[in-house]
Short mmCIF file of C-alpha atoms in Angstrom, two decimals:
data_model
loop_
_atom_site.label_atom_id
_atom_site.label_comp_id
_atom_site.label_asym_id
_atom_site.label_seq_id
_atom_site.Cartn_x
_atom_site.Cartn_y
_atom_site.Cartn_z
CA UNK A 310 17.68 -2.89 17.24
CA UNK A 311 16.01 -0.86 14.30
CA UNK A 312 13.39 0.86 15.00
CA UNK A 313 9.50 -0.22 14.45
CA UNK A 314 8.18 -0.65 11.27
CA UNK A 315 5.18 1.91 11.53
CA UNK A 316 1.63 1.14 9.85
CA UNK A 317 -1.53 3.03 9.64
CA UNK A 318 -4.58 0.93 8.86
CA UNK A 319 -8.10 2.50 8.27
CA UNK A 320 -10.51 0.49 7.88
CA UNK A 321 -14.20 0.19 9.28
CA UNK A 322 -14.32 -3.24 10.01
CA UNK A 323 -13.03 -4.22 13.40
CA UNK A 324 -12.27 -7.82 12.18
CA UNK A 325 -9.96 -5.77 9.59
CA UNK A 326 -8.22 -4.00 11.91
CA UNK A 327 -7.70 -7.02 14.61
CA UNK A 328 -6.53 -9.27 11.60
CA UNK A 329 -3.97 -6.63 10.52
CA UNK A 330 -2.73 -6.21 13.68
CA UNK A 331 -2.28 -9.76 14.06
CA UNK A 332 -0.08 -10.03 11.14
CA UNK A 333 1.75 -7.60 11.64
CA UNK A 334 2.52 -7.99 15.39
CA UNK A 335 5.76 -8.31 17.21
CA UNK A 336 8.29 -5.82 18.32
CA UNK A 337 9.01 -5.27 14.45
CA UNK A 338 5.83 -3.52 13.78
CA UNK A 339 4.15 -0.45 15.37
CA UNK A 340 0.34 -0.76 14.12
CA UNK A 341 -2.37 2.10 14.34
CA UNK A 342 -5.62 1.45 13.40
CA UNK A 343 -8.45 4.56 12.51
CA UNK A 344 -11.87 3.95 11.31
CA UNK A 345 -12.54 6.15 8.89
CA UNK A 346 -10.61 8.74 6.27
CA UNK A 347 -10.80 11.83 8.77
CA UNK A 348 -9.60 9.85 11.59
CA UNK A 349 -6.36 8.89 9.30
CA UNK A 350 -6.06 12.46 8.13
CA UNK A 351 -5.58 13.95 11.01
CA UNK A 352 -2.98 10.54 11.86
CA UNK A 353 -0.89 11.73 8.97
CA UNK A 354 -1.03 15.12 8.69
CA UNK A 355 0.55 15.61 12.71
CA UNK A 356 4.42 16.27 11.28
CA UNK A 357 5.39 14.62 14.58
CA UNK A 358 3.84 11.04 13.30
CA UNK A 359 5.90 8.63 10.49
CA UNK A 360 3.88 6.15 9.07
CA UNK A 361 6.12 3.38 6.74
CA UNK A 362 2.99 2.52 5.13
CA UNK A 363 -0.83 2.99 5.41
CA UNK A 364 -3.22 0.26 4.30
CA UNK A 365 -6.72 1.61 2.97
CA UNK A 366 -10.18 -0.02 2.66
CA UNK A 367 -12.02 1.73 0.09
CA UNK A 368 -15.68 1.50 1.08
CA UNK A 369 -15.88 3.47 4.55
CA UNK A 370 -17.93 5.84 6.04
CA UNK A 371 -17.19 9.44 5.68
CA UNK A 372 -14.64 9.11 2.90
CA UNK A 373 -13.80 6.30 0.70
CA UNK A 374 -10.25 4.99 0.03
CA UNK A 375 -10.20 6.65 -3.34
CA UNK A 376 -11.20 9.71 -2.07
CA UNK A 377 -8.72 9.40 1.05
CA UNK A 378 -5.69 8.32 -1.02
CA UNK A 379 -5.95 11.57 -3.43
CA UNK A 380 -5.65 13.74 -0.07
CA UNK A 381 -2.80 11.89 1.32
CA UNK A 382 -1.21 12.67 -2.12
CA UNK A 383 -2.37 16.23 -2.61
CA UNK A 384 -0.71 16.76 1.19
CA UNK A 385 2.47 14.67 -0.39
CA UNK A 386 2.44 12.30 2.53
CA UNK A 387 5.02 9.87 2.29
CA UNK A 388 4.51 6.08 3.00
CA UNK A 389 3.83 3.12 0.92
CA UNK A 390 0.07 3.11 -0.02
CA UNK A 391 -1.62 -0.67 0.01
CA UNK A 392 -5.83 -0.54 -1.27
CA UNK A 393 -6.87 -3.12 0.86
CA UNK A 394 -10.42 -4.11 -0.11
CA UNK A 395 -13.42 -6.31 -0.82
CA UNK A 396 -14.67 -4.80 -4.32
CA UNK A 397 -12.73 -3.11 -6.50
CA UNK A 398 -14.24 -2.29 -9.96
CA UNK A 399 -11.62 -2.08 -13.24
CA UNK A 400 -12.78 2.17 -13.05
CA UNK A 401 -11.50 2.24 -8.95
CA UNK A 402 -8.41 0.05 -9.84
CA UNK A 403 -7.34 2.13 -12.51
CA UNK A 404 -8.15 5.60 -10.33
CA UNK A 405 -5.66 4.22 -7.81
CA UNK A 406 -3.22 3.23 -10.26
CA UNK A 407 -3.05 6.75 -12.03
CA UNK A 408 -2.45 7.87 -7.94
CA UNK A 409 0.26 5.12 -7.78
CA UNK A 410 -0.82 3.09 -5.18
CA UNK A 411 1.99 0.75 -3.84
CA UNK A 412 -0.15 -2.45 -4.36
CA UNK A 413 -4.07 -3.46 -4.59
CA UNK A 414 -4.62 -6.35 -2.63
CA UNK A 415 -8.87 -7.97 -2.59
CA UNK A 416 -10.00 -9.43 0.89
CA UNK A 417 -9.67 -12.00 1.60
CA UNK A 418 -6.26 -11.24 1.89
CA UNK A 419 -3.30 -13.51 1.80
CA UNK A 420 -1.49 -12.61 4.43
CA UNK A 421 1.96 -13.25 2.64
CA UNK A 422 1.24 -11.36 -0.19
CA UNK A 423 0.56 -8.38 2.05
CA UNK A 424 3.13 -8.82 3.99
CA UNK A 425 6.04 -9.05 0.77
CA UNK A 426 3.91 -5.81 -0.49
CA UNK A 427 4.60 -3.92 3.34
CA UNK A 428 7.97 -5.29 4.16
CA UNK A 429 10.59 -5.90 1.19
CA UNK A 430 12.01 -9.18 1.14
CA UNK A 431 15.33 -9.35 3.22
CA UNK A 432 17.48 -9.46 0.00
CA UNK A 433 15.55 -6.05 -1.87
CA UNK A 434 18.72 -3.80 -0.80
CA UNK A 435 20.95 -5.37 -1.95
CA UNK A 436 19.97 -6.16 -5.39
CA UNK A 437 18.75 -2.27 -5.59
CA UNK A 438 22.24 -1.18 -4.42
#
């Protein structure tokens, strides 16, 4: 059996964080939530943690997701990077483009479309091998 499909949400919310875990439930997924960009920091930057991809609010407490996705790249953190969030202005959705976010996805969410953005479709291998 392969092994988990590791996911790092931070988000505030704690209806955001029960929904995501909800979707992505099952013995395919390993899901960690955090509540706020420091909390997710210090997640990512133990050497001994893998995260496959990390799905960002960008209005939190502390730091926002604009401000957390920059570190994550300045640290070169691998992982897919999904902005996960309720307002995004043109200005924020270009700043996370020029930081090449994986995907931008508004809530609400449809939980497909997240899902094809976390997990390639079962046929992405092969047509990239």
């Amino acid at each position: 059996m392969a092994a988990p499909l590791r996911i790092l949400t931070v988000d505030d919310e704690p209806a955001v964080a029960f929904s995501l875990r909800y979707v992505f439930s099952g013995p395919s997924y390993e899901v960690l939530s955090v509540e706020d960009g420091y909390a997710a920091l210090e997640k990512l930057e133990d050497r001994s943690e893998h995260y496959d991809a990390i799905i960002v609010d960008q209005k939190m407490p502390n730091l926002t997701g604009l401000e957390l996705v920059g570190k994550i790249r300045q640290r070169h953190i691998p992982g897919k990077i999904i902005v996960l969030s309720a307002q995004i202005t043109e200005d924020l959705r270009a700043a996370f483009q020029r930081m090449d976010v994986d995907a931008i996805l508004l809530k609400p969410f449809d939980i497909e479309a997240l899902r094809s953005v976390v997990i390639p479709p079962p046929d992405y291998e092969k047509s990239a091998s």
